[in-house]
Tab-separated table of C-alpha atoms in Angstrom:
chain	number	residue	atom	x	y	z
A	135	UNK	CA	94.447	121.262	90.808
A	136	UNK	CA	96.254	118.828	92.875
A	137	UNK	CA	96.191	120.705	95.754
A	138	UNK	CA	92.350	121.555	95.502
A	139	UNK	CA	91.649	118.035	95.406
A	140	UNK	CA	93.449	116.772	98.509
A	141	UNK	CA	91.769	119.948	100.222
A	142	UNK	CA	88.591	118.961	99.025
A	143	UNK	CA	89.065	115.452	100.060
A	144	UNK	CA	90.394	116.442	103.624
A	145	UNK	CA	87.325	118.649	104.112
A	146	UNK	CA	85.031	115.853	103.328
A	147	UNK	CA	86.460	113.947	105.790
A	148	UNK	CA	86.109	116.553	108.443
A	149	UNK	CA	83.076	117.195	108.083
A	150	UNK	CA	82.374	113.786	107.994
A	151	UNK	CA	83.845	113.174	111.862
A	152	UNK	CA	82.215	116.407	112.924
A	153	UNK	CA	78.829	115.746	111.379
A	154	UNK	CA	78.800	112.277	113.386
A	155	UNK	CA	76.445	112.309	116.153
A	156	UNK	CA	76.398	109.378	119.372
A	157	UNK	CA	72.883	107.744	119.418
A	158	UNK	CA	72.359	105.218	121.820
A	159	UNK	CA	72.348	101.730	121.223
A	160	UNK	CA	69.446	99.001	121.797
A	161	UNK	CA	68.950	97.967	125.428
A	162	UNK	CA	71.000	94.701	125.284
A	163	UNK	CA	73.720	96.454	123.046
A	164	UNK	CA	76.982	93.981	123.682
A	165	UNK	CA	80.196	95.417	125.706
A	166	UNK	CA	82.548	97.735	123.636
A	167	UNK	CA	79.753	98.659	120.821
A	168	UNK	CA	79.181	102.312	120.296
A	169	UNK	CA	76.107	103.263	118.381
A	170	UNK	CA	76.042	106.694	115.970
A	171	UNK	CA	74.273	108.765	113.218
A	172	UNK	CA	76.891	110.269	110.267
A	173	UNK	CA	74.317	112.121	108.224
A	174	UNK	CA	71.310	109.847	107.787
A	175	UNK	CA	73.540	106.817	108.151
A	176	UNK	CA	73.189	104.730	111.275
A	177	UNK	CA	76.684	103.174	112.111
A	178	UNK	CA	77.361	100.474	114.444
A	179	UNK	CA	80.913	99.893	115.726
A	180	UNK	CA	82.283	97.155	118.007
A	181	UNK	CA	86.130	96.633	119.411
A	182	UNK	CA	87.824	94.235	121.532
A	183	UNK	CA	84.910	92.290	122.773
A	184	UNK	CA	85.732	88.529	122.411
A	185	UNK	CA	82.877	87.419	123.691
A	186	UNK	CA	81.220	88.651	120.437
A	187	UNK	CA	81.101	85.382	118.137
A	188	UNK	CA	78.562	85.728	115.553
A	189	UNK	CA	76.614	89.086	113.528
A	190	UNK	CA	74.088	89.823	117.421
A	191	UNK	CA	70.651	89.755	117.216
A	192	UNK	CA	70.538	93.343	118.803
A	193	UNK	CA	72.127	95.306	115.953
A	194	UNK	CA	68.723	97.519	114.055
A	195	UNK	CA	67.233	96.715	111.314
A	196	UNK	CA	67.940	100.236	109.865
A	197	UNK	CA	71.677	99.884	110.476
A	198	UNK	CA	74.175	101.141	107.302
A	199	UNK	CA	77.553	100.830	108.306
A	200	UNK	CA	78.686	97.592	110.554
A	201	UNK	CA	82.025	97.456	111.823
A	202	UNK	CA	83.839	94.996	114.107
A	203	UNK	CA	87.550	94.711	115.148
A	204	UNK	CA	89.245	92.262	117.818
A	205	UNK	CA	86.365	90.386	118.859
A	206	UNK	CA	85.670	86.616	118.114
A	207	UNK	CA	83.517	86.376	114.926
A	208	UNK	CA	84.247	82.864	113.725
A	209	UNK	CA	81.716	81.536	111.089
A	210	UNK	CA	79.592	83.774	108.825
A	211	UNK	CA	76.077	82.039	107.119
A	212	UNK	CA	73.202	82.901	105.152
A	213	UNK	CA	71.179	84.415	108.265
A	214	UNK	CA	73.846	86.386	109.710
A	215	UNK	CA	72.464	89.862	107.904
A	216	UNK	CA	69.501	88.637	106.841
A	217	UNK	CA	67.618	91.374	108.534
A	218	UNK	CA	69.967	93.781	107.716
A	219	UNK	CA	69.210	94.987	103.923
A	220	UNK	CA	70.503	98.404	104.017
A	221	UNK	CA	73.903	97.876	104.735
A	222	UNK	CA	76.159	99.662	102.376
A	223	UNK	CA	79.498	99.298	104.421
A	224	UNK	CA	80.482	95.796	106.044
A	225	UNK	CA	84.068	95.821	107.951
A	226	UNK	CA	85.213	92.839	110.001
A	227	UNK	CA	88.785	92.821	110.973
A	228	UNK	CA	91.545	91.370	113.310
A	229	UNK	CA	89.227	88.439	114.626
A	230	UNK	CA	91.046	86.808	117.691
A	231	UNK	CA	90.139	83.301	115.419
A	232	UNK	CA	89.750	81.979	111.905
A	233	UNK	CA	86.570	83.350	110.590
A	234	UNK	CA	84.711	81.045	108.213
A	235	UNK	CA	82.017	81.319	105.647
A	236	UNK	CA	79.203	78.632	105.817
A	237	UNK	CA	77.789	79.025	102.501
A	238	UNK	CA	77.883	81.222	99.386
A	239	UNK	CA	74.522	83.244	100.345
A	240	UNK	CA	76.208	85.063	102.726
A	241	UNK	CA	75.787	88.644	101.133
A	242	UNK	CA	72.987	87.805	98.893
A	243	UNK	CA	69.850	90.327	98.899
A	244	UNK	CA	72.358	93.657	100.226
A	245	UNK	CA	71.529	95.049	96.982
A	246	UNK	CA	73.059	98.313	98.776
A	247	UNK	CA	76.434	96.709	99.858
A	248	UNK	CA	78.978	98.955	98.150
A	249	UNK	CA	82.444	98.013	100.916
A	250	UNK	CA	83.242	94.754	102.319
A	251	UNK	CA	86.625	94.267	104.185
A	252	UNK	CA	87.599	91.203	105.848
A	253	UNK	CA	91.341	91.925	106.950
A	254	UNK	CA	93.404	90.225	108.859
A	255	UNK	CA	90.869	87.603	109.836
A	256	UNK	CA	93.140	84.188	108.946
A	257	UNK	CA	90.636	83.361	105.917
A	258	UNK	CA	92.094	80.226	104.591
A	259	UNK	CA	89.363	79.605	101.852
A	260	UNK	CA	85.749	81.327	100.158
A	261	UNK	CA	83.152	79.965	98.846
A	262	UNK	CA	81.899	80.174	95.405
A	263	UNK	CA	80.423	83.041	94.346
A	264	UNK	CA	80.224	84.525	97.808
A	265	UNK	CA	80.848	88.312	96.095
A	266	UNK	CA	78.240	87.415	93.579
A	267	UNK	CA	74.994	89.482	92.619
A	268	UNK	CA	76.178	93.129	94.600
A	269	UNK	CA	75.677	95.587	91.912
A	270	UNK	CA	76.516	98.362	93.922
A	271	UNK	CA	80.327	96.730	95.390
A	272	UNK	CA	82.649	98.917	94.994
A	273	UNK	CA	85.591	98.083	97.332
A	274	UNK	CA	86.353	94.980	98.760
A	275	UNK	CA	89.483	94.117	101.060
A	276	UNK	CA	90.617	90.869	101.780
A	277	UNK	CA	94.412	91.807	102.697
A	278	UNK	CA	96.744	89.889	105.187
A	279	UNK	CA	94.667	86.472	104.755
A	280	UNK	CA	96.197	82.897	103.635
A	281	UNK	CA	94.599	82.448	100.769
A	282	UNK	CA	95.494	80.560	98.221
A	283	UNK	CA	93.461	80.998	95.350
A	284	UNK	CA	90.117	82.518	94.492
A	285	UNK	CA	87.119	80.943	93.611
A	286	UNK	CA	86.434	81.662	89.387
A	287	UNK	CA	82.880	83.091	90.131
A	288	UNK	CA	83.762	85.230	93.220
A	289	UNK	CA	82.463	88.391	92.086
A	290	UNK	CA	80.330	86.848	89.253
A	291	UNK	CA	77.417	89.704	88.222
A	292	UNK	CA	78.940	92.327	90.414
A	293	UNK	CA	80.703	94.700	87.860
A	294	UNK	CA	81.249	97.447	89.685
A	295	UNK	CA	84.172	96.611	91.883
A	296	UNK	CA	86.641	99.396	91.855
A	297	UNK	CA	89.091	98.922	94.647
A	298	UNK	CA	90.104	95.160	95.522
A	299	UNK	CA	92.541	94.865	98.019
A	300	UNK	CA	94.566	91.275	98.101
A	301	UNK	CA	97.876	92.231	100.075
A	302	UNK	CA	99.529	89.881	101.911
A	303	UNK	CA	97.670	86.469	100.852
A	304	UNK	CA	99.287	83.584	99.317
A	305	UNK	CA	97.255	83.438	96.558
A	306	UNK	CA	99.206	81.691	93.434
A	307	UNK	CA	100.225	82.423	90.019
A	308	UNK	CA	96.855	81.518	88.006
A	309	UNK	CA	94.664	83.683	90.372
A	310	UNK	CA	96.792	86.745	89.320
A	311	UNK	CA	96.661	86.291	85.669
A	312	UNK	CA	93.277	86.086	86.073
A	313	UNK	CA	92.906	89.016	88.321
A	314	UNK	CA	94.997	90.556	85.561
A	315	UNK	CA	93.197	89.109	82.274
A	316	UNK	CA	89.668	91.072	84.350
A	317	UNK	CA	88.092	87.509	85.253
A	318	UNK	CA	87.079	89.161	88.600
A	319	UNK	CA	85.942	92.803	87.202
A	320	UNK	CA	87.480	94.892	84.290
A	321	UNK	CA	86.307	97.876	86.101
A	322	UNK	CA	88.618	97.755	88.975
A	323	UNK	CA	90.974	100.969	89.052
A	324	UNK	CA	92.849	100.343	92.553
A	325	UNK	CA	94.725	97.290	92.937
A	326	UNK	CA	96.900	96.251	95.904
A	327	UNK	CA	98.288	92.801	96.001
A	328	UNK	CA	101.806	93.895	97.741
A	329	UNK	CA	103.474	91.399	99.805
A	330	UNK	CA	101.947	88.059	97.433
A	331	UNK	CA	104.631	85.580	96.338
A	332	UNK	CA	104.634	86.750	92.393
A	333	UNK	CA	108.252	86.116	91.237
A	334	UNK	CA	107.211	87.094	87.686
A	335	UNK	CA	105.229	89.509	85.784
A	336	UNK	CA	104.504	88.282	82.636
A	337	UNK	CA	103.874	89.929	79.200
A	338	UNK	CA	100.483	91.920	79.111
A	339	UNK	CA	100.088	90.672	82.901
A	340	UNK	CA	97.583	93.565	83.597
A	341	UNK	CA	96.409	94.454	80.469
A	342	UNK	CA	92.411	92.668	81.072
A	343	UNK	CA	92.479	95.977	83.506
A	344	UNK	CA	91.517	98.678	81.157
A	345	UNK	CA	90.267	101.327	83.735
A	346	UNK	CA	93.532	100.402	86.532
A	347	UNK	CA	95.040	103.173	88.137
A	348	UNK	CA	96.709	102.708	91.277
A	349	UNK	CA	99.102	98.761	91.385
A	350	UNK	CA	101.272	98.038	94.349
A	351	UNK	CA	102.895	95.182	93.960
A	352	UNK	CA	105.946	95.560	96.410
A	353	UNK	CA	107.669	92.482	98.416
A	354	UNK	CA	106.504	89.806	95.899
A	355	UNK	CA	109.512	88.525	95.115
A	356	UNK	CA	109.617	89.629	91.309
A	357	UNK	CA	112.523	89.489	89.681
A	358	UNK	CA	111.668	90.055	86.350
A	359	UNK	CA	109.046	92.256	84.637
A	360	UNK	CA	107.865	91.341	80.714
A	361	UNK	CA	106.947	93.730	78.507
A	362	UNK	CA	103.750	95.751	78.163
A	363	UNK	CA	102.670	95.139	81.431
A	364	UNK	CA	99.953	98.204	81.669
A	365	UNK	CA	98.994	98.160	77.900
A	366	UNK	CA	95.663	99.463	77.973
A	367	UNK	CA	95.064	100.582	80.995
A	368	UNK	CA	94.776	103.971	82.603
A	369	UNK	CA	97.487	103.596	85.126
A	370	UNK	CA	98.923	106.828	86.873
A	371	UNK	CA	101.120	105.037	89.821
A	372	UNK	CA	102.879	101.722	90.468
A	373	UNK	CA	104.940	100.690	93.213
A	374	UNK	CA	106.919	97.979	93.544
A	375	UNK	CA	108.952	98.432	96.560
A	376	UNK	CA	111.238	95.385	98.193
A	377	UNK	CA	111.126	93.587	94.582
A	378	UNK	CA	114.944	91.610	94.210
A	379	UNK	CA	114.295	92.904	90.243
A	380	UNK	CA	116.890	91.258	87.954
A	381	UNK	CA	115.714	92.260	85.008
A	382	UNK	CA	113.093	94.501	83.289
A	383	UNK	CA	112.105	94.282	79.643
A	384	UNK	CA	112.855	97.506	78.086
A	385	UNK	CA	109.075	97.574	77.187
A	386	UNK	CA	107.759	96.706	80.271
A	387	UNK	CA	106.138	100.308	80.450
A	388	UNK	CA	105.954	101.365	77.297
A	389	UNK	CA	103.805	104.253	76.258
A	390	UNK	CA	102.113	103.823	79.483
A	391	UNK	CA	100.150	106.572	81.836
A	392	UNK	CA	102.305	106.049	84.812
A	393	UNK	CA	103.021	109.533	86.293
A	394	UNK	CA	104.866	108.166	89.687
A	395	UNK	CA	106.651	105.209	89.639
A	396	UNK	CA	108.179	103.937	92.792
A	397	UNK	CA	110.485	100.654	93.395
A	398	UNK	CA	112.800	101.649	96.878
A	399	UNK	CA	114.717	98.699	97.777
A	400	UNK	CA	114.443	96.783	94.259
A	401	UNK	CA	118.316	96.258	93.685
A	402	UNK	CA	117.791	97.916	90.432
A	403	UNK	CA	121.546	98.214	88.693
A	404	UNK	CA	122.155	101.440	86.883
A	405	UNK	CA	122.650	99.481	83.656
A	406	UNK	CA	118.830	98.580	83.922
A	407	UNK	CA	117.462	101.814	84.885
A	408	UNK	CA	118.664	104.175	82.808
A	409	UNK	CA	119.366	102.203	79.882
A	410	UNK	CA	115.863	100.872	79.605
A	411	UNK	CA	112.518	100.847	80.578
A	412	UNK	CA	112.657	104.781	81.970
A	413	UNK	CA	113.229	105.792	78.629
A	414	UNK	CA	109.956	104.655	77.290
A	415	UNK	CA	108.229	106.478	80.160
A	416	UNK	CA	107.648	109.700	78.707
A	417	UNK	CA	104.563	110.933	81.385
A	418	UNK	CA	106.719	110.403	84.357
A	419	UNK	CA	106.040	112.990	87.039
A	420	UNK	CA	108.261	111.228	89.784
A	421	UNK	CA	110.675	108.109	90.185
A	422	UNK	CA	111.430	107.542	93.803
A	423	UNK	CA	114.576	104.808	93.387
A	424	UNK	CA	116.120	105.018	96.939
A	425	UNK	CA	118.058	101.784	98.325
A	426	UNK	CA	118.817	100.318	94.888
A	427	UNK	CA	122.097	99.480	93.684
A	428	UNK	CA	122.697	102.414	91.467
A	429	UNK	CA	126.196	103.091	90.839
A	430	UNK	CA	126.608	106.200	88.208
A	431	UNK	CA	123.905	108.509	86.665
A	432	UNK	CA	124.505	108.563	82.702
A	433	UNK	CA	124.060	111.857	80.935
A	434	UNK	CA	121.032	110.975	78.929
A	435	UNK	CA	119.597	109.044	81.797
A	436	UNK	CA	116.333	111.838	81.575
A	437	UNK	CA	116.117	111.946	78.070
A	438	UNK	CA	112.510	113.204	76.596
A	439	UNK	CA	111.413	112.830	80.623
A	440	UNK	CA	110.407	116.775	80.686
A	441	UNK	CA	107.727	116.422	82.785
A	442	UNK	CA	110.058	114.953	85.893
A	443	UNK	CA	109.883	117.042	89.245
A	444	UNK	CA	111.054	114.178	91.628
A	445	UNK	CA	113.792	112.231	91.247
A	446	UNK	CA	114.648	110.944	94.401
A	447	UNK	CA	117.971	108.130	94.359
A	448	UNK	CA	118.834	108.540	97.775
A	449	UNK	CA	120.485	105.742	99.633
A	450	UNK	CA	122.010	104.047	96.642
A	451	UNK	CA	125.855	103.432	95.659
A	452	UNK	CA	126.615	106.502	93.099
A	453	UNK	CA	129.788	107.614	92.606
A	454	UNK	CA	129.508	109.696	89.866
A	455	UNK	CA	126.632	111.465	87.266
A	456	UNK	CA	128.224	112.165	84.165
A	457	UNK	CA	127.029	116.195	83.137
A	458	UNK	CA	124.702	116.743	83.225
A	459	UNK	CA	121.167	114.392	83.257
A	460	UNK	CA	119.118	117.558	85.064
A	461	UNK	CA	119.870	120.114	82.310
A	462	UNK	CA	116.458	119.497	80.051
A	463	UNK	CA	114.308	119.684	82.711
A	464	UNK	CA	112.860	122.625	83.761
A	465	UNK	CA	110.755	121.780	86.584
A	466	UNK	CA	113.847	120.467	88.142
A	467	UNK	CA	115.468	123.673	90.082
A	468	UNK	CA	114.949	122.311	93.874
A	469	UNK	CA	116.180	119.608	96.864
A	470	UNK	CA	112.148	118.470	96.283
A	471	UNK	CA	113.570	117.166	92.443
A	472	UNK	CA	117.067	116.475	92.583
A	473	UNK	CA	117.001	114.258	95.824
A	474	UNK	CA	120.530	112.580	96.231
A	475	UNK	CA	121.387	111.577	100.187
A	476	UNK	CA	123.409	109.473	101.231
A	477	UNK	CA	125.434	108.547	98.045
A	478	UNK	CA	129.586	107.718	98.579
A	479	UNK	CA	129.725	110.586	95.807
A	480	UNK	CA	133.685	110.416	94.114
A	481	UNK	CA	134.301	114.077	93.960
A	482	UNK	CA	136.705	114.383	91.101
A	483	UNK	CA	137.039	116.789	88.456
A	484	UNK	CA	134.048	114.264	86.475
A	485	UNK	CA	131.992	115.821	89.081
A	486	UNK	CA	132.867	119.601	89.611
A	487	UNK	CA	129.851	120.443	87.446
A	488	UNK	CA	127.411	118.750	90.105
A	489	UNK	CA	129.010	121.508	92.662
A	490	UNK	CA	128.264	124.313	89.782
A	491	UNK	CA	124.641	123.477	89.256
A	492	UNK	CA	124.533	123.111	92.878
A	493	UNK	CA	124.449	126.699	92.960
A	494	UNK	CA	121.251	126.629	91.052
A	495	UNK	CA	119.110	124.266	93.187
A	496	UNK	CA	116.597	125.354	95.974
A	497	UNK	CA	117.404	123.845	99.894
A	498	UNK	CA	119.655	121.693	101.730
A	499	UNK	CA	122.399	119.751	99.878
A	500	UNK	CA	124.706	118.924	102.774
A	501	UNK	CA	123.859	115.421	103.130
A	502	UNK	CA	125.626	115.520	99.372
A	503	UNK	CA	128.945	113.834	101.007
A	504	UNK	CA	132.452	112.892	99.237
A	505	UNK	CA	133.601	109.063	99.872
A	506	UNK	CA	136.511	109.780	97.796
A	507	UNK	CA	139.103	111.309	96.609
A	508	UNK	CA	140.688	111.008	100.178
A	509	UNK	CA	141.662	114.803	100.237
A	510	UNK	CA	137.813	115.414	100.547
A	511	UNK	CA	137.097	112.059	102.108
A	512	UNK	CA	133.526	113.388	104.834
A	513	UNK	CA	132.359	116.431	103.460
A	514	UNK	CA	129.672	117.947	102.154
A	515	UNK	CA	129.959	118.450	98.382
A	516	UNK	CA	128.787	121.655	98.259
A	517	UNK	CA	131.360	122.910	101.251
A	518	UNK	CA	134.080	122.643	98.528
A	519	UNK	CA	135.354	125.381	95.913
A	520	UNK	CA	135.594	124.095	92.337
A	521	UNK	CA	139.151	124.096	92.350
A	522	UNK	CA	139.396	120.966	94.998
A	523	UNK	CA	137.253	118.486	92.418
A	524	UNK	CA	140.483	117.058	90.461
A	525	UNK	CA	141.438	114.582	89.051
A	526	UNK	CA	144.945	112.855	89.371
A	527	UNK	CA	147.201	110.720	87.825
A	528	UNK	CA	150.921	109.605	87.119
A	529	UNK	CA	151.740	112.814	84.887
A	530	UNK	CA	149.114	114.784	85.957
A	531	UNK	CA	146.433	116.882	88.259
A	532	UNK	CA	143.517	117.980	86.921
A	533	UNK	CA	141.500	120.204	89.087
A	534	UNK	CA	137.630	121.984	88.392
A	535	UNK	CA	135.793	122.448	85.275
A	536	UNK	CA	137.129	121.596	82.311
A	537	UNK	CA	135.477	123.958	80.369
A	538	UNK	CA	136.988	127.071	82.434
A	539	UNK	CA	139.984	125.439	81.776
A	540	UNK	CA	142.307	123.305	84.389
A	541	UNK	CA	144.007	124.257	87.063
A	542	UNK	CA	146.976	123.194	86.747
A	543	UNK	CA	148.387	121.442	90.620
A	544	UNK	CA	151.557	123.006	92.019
A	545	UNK	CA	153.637	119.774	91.704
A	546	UNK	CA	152.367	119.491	87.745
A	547	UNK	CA	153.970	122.964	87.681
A	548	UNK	CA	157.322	121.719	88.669
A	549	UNK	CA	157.269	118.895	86.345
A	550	UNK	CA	156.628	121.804	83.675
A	551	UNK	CA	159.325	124.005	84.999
A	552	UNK	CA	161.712	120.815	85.274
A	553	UNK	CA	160.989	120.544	81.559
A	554	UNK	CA	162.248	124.143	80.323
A	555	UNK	CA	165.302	123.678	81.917
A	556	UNK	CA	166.198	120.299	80.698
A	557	UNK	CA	165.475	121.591	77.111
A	558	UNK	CA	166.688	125.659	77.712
A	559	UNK	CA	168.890	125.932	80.264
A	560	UNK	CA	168.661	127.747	83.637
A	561	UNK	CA	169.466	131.154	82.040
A	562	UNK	CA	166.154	131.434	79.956
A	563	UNK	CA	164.490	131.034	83.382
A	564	UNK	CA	165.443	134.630	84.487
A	565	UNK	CA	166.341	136.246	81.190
């Protein structure tokens, strides 16, 4: 179903580009502005031109889809589209200066405004209500702009907001909860607000968001997570990449939709991973964890997780997985599940069964490397035969799996020998 979906998605898109035909722009058409039809939708598109500075006079009436990146659009007022009424997709990016709004009326009277995106334009400030009254938003994108705060009416009377992208701002503490508590929409189902100074989620942060089902939050400095989080809402994926997470309430995610769950880079301890939160995750699909600080994989690390066919903890510190956290789940047979590069693995006799199941997963395992014992110090885990995972100490070796029985070292088998003749005599030897 999946995979009908994405090819659905990617033929919509083709024909899309294919479908697009150049028309050719009004006679006074500004340099770098290309003019073209995409079904019955008249788009106008205009790049690196920074002699454009305000919406031009030129642009037709009929125009649906306005788009301008790297020019010099610096204040935005109450007559810049008002000839333009059915525009449905408004995209101004990258503007070489600080683009400004003059009033609140900006937008007013685009009735058929469903996408507005103002990235990366150095917006320090909006006015009130400047979203307000667009019952046909949908998406609006206001990543990689100083802002501080939002203004409590913003999207007042437009409840249709879906997707509202606030990466990269510097917007504080109270405009989250109140993103979260649905002040600015409780319809919104895509949320990105990665790389915005957070430091803490609180309890129920998100739960105002009953429809929410894409968050990234990653690189905003959280480093702690409160319980019940996503109560309510129809969340499938959350990442939280970059995070220096200290600590996460066992309950942060419980009973919760989230199918893929991704924090790479979160120092995440092994004590907090698998002795918390995952456990209460039960409709996990995939956990990517690489670049933590994992140190050891517990046995019931999994537990009631059947439904997991990624788990990728690349990149972290594990030395050892006790035997063995993979056996419950059946969709886990392949290199695409059981992803484990780049960990200083100790390949001891607490590990031999990791080189037995081995034998049972699908693709390349020879980025599984030994850091220790020395004997095996550099290679691949699954180069060596059972018999070389042991374990030593002071009286003895143990070597392989335990429940085959140990093999017993050579120099154990003196000390044995040693033994009989202390307590028999030399004569019993070759009776």
């Amino acid at each position: 179903m999946k995979m009908l979906c994405a090819f659905i998605s990617l033929f919509s898109c083709f024909f899309l580009v294919v479908s697009a035909q150049d028309v050719a722009c009004p006679t006074g058409a500004s340099s770098g502005c290309t003019c073209s039809k995409i079904l019955d939708d008249l788009k106008v598109e205009c790049k690196d031109n920074d002699q454009i500075t305000d919406i031009p006079a030129w642009i037709p009436n009929n125009t649906n889809r306005l788009e301008f990146e790297n020019c010099d659009i610096r204040i935005l007022n109450r007559d810049s589209f008002k000839n333009l009424v059915n525009l449905t997709n408004i995209e101004i990016v990258k503007q070489s200066r600080r683009l400004t709004f003059n009033d609140s009326s900006v937008f007013q009277g685009l009735n058929r405004l469903s996408k507005v995106v103002f990235d990366d334009n150095n917006i320090a400030s909006l006015p009130a209500g400047l979203f307000a009254n667009l019952p046909s938003l949908e998406t609006l994108g206001l990543n990689d702009n100083p802002l501080p705060t939002l203004p409590d009416d913003l999207l007042q009377n437009s409840p249709n907001v879906q997707t509202f992208n606030l990466a990269n701002t510097k917007l504080d503490k109270d405009s989250i909860t109140k993103i979260g508590e649905g002040h600015f929409g409780k319809n919104i189902q895509t949320l990105w607000i990665s790389g915005t100074y957070i430091q803490r989620l609180k309890d129920s942060l998100f739960t105002g968001l009953p429809k929410l089902k894409a968050l990234s939050i990653g690189n905003c400095g959280i480093n702690f997570i409160g319980a019940d989080i996503l109560k309510g809402t129809e969340l499938g994926s959350i990442i939280l990449d970059g995070n220096p997470i200290q600590s996460i309430d066992e309950n942060a995610f419980r009973d919760s939709k989230v199918t893929a769950f991704q924090c790479n880079g979160c120092q995440l301890t092994s004590n907090v991973t698998f002795n918390g939160f995952l456990k209460k995750m039960p409709a996990l699909y995939s956990i990517n964890l690489q670049n933590n600080n994992l140190t050891h994989v517990p046995k019931n690390a999994f537990t009631d997780l059947r439904d997991l066919s990624i788990i990728d903890l690349s990149s972290n510190s594990i030395a050892t997985i006790e035997s063995n956290p993979y056996a419950d789940l059946p969709k886990c047979g392949t290199t695409t599940c059981i992803q484990l590069d780049n960990n200083p693995f100790n390949c001891d006799c607490n590990l031999a069964w990791l080189r037995s199941f081995a034998n049972n997963i699908e693709g390349n395992k020879t980025s599984w490397k030994c850091a220790g014992p020395q004997s095996v110090a550099g290679k691949s885990l699954v180069s060596l035969e059972i018999n070389e995972f042991c374990c030593e100490s002071v009286k003895s070796t143990k070597c392989g799996l335990p429940n085959n029985g140990w093999t017993v070292s050579a120099h154990m088998m003196v000390a044995i020998l040693s033994q009989i003749v202390v307590m028999f005599g030399i004569p019993l030897l070759f009776a």
